[in-house]
PDB file of C-alpha atoms in Angstrom:
ATOM      1  CA  UNK A  20      -7.740  -1.103   3.171  1.00  0.00           C
ATOM      2  CA  UNK A  21      -8.018  -1.430  -0.590  1.00  0.00           C
ATOM      3  CA  UNK A  22      -5.299  -0.728  -3.168  1.00  0.00           C
ATOM      4  CA  UNK A  23      -6.100  -0.189  -6.869  1.00  0.00           C
ATOM      5  CA  UNK A  24      -2.970   0.392  -9.012  1.00  0.00           C
ATOM      6  CA  UNK A  25      -3.567   2.529 -12.118  1.00  0.00           C
ATOM      7  CA  UNK A  26      -1.480   3.119 -15.226  1.00  0.00           C
ATOM      8  CA  UNK A  27      -0.195   6.686 -15.037  1.00  0.00           C
ATOM      9  CA  UNK A  28      -0.432   7.258 -18.802  1.00  0.00           C
ATOM     10  CA  UNK A  29      -3.828   5.762 -19.647  1.00  0.00           C
ATOM     11  CA  UNK A  30      -5.587   5.937 -16.279  1.00  0.00           C
ATOM     12  CA  UNK A  31      -6.655   2.293 -16.686  1.00  0.00           C
ATOM     13  CA  UNK A  32      -6.467  -0.144 -13.804  1.00  0.00           C
ATOM     14  CA  UNK A  33      -3.000  -1.773 -13.841  1.00  0.00           C
ATOM     15  CA  UNK A  34      -3.183  -5.551 -13.419  1.00  0.00           C
ATOM     16  CA  UNK A  35       0.481  -6.534 -13.868  1.00  0.00           C
ATOM     17  CA  UNK A  36       1.496  -5.999 -10.240  1.00  0.00           C
ATOM     18  CA  UNK A  37       3.059  -9.161  -8.836  1.00  0.00           C
ATOM     19  CA  UNK A  38       2.850  -8.219  -5.156  1.00  0.00           C
ATOM     20  CA  UNK A  39       1.606  -5.367  -2.981  1.00  0.00           C
ATOM     21  CA  UNK A  40       3.083  -4.885   0.488  1.00  0.00           C
ATOM     22  CA  UNK A  41       2.929  -2.008   2.905  1.00  0.00           C
ATOM     23  CA  UNK A  42       3.889  -0.788   6.331  1.00  0.00           C
ATOM     24  CA  UNK A  43       2.300   1.619   8.777  1.00  0.00           C
ATOM     25  CA  UNK A  44       4.158   3.677  11.336  1.00  0.00           C
ATOM     26  CA  UNK A  45       3.320   6.429  13.798  1.00  0.00           C
ATOM     27  CA  UNK A  46       6.493   8.523  14.138  1.00  0.00           C
ATOM     28  CA  UNK A  47       5.044  10.904  16.763  1.00  0.00           C
ATOM     29  CA  UNK A  48       4.599   7.956  19.158  1.00  0.00           C
ATOM     30  CA  UNK A  49       7.786   6.114  18.101  1.00  0.00           C
ATOM     31  CA  UNK A  50       5.749   3.220  16.685  1.00  0.00           C
ATOM     32  CA  UNK A  51       8.114   1.343  14.350  1.00  0.00           C
ATOM     33  CA  UNK A  52       6.964   0.186  10.899  1.00  0.00           C
ATOM     34  CA  UNK A  53       4.433  -2.634  11.085  1.00  0.00           C
ATOM     35  CA  UNK A  54       4.165  -4.785   7.924  1.00  0.00           C
ATOM     36  CA  UNK A  55       0.797  -5.055   6.180  1.00  0.00           C
ATOM     37  CA  UNK A  56       0.108  -7.680   3.499  1.00  0.00           C
ATOM     38  CA  UNK A  57      -2.242  -7.020   0.582  1.00  0.00           C
ATOM     39  CA  UNK A  58      -3.350 -10.265  -1.085  1.00  0.00           C
ATOM     40  CA  UNK A  59      -4.909 -10.018  -4.543  1.00  0.00           C
ATOM     41  CA  UNK A  60      -8.701  -9.695  -4.353  1.00  0.00           C
ATOM     42  CA  UNK A  61      -9.370  -9.397  -8.074  1.00  0.00           C
ATOM     43  CA  UNK A  62      -8.071  -7.855 -11.276  1.00  0.00           C
ATOM     44  CA  UNK A  63      -5.948  -4.872 -10.185  1.00  0.00           C
ATOM     45  CA  UNK A  64      -7.441  -4.992  -6.671  1.00  0.00           C
ATOM     46  CA  UNK A  65      -5.611  -5.787  -3.417  1.00  0.00           C
ATOM     47  CA  UNK A  66      -7.135  -5.851   0.072  1.00  0.00           C
ATOM     48  CA  UNK A  67      -5.721  -5.916   3.582  1.00  0.00           C
ATOM     49  CA  UNK A  68      -8.212  -7.035   6.181  1.00  0.00           C
ATOM     50  CA  UNK A  69      -5.906  -7.000   9.198  1.00  0.00           C
ATOM     51  CA  UNK A  70      -4.357  -3.529   9.197  1.00  0.00           C
ATOM     52  CA  UNK A  71      -4.748  -1.832  12.560  1.00  0.00           C
ATOM     53  CA  UNK A  72      -3.900   1.657  13.735  1.00  0.00           C
ATOM     54  CA  UNK A  73      -5.034   1.554  17.388  1.00  0.00           C
ATOM     55  CA  UNK A  74      -3.565   4.905  18.483  1.00  0.00           C
ATOM     56  CA  UNK A  75      -4.909   8.283  17.349  1.00  0.00           C
ATOM     57  CA  UNK A  76      -2.495  10.339  15.277  1.00  0.00           C
ATOM     58  CA  UNK A  77      -1.137  10.940  11.797  1.00  0.00           C
ATOM     59  CA  UNK A  78      -0.014   7.512  10.660  1.00  0.00           C
ATOM     60  CA  UNK A  79       2.273   7.021   7.659  1.00  0.00           C
ATOM     61  CA  UNK A  80       1.282   4.295   5.199  1.00  0.00           C
ATOM     62  CA  UNK A  81       3.989   3.244   2.727  1.00  0.00           C
ATOM     63  CA  UNK A  82       2.728   1.019  -0.101  1.00  0.00           C
ATOM     64  CA  UNK A  83       5.081  -0.894  -2.414  1.00  0.00           C
ATOM     65  CA  UNK A  84       3.936  -2.469  -5.681  1.00  0.00           C
ATOM     66  CA  UNK A  85       6.405  -4.986  -7.126  1.00  0.00           C
ATOM     67  CA  UNK A  86       5.932  -5.304 -10.889  1.00  0.00           C
ATOM     68  CA  UNK A  87       8.911  -7.579 -11.690  1.00  0.00           C
ATOM     69  CA  UNK A  88      11.905  -9.207 -10.042  1.00  0.00           C
ATOM     70  CA  UNK A  89      13.778  -5.906 -10.409  1.00  0.00           C
ATOM     71  CA  UNK A  90      11.172  -3.131 -10.441  1.00  0.00           C
ATOM     72  CA  UNK A  91       8.915  -1.796  -7.738  1.00  0.00           C
ATOM     73  CA  UNK A  92       7.160   1.455  -6.996  1.00  0.00           C
ATOM     74  CA  UNK A  93       6.531   2.984  -3.590  1.00  0.00           C
ATOM     75  CA  UNK A  94       4.123   5.685  -2.482  1.00  0.00           C
ATOM     76  CA  UNK A  95       3.617   7.048   1.031  1.00  0.00           C
ATOM     77  CA  UNK A  96       0.423   8.558   2.421  1.00  0.00           C
ATOM     78  CA  UNK A  97      -0.547  10.337   5.624  1.00  0.00           C
ATOM     79  CA  UNK A  98      -3.520   8.623   7.251  1.00  0.00           C
ATOM     80  CA  UNK A  99      -5.127  10.644  10.071  1.00  0.00           C
ATOM     81  CA  UNK A 100      -6.688   8.392  12.726  1.00  0.00           C
ATOM     82  CA  UNK A 101      -8.828  10.191  15.315  1.00  0.00           C
TER      83      UNK A 101
END
Protein backbone atom coordinates (compact mmCIF):
# COMPACT_ATOMS: atom_id res chain seq x y z
CA UNK A 1 0.00 0.00 0.00
CA UNK A 2 1.14 3.53 -0.75
CA UNK A 3 0.25 6.69 1.18
CA UNK A 4 0.72 10.18 -0.31
CA UNK A 5 -0.27 13.00 2.11
CA UNK A 6 -1.48 16.19 0.40
CA UNK A 7 -1.99 19.71 1.69
CA UNK A 8 -5.73 20.32 1.82
CA UNK A 9 -5.44 24.00 0.83
CA UNK A 10 -2.92 23.88 -2.02
CA UNK A 11 -3.28 20.29 -3.20
CA UNK A 12 0.52 19.92 -3.13
CA UNK A 13 2.18 16.82 -1.75
CA UNK A 14 2.75 17.34 2.00
CA UNK A 15 6.27 16.34 3.07
CA UNK A 16 6.26 17.40 6.74
CA UNK A 17 4.75 14.18 8.09
CA UNK A 18 7.00 12.69 10.76
CA UNK A 19 5.43 9.23 10.84
CA UNK A 20 2.66 7.28 9.13
CA UNK A 21 1.09 4.31 10.90
CA UNK A 22 -2.06 2.36 10.24
CA UNK A 23 -4.16 -0.58 11.30
CA UNK A 24 -6.47 -2.92 9.44
CA UNK A 25 -9.44 -4.71 10.95
CA UNK A 26 -12.29 -6.86 9.69
CA UNK A 27 -15.21 -6.22 12.07
CA UNK A 28 -17.57 -8.71 10.38
CA UNK A 29 -15.16 -11.55 11.25
CA UNK A 30 -14.10 -10.13 14.65
CA UNK A 31 -10.53 -9.61 13.41
CA UNK A 32 -8.95 -7.13 15.85
CA UNK A 33 -6.85 -4.21 14.59
CA UNK A 34 -3.54 -5.33 13.12
CA UNK A 35 -0.80 -2.64 13.05
CA UNK A 36 0.74 -1.70 9.70
CA UNK A 37 3.93 0.36 9.45
CA UNK A 38 4.56 2.79 6.59
CA UNK A 39 8.25 3.69 6.30
CA UNK A 40 9.15 6.75 4.22
CA UNK A 41 9.86 5.82 0.59
CA UNK A 42 10.51 9.32 -0.71
CA UNK A 43 9.35 12.91 -0.47
CA UNK A 44 5.74 12.74 0.77
CA UNK A 45 5.56 9.01 -0.05
CA UNK A 46 5.14 6.13 2.42
CA UNK A 47 4.92 2.43 1.56
CA UNK A 48 3.88 -0.68 3.45
CA UNK A 49 5.09 -3.88 1.87
CA UNK A 50 3.81 -6.31 4.49
CA UNK A 51 0.12 -5.47 4.87
CA UNK A 52 -2.04 -8.56 4.50
CA UNK A 53 -5.79 -9.01 4.39
CA UNK A 54 -6.12 -12.79 3.93
CA UNK A 55 -9.90 -13.05 4.44
CA UNK A 56 -12.47 -11.74 1.95
CA UNK A 57 -14.65 -8.93 3.25
CA UNK A 58 -14.89 -5.20 3.80
CA UNK A 59 -11.75 -4.36 5.74
CA UNK A 60 -11.31 -1.06 7.57
CA UNK A 61 -7.98 0.72 7.10
CA UNK A 62 -7.25 3.52 9.58
CA UNK A 63 -4.24 5.66 8.65
CA UNK A 64 -2.62 8.11 11.09
CA UNK A 65 -0.17 10.80 9.99
CA UNK A 66 1.80 12.35 12.86
CA UNK A 67 2.99 15.84 11.93
CA UNK A 68 4.47 16.90 15.31
CA UNK A 69 4.83 15.70 18.88
CA UNK A 70 1.29 16.93 19.55
CA UNK A 71 -0.59 16.82 16.24
CA UNK A 72 -1.76 13.93 14.13
CA UNK A 73 -4.48 13.32 11.59
CA UNK A 74 -6.43 10.12 11.06
CA UNK A 75 -8.52 8.94 8.14
CA UNK A 76 -10.37 5.64 7.79
CA UNK A 77 -11.19 3.85 4.54
CA UNK A 78 -13.24 0.81 3.58
CA UNK A 79 -11.13 -1.64 1.57
CA UNK A 80 -13.15 -4.41 -0.12
CA UNK A 81 -11.14 -7.63 -0.47
CA UNK A 82 -12.76 -10.32 -2.63
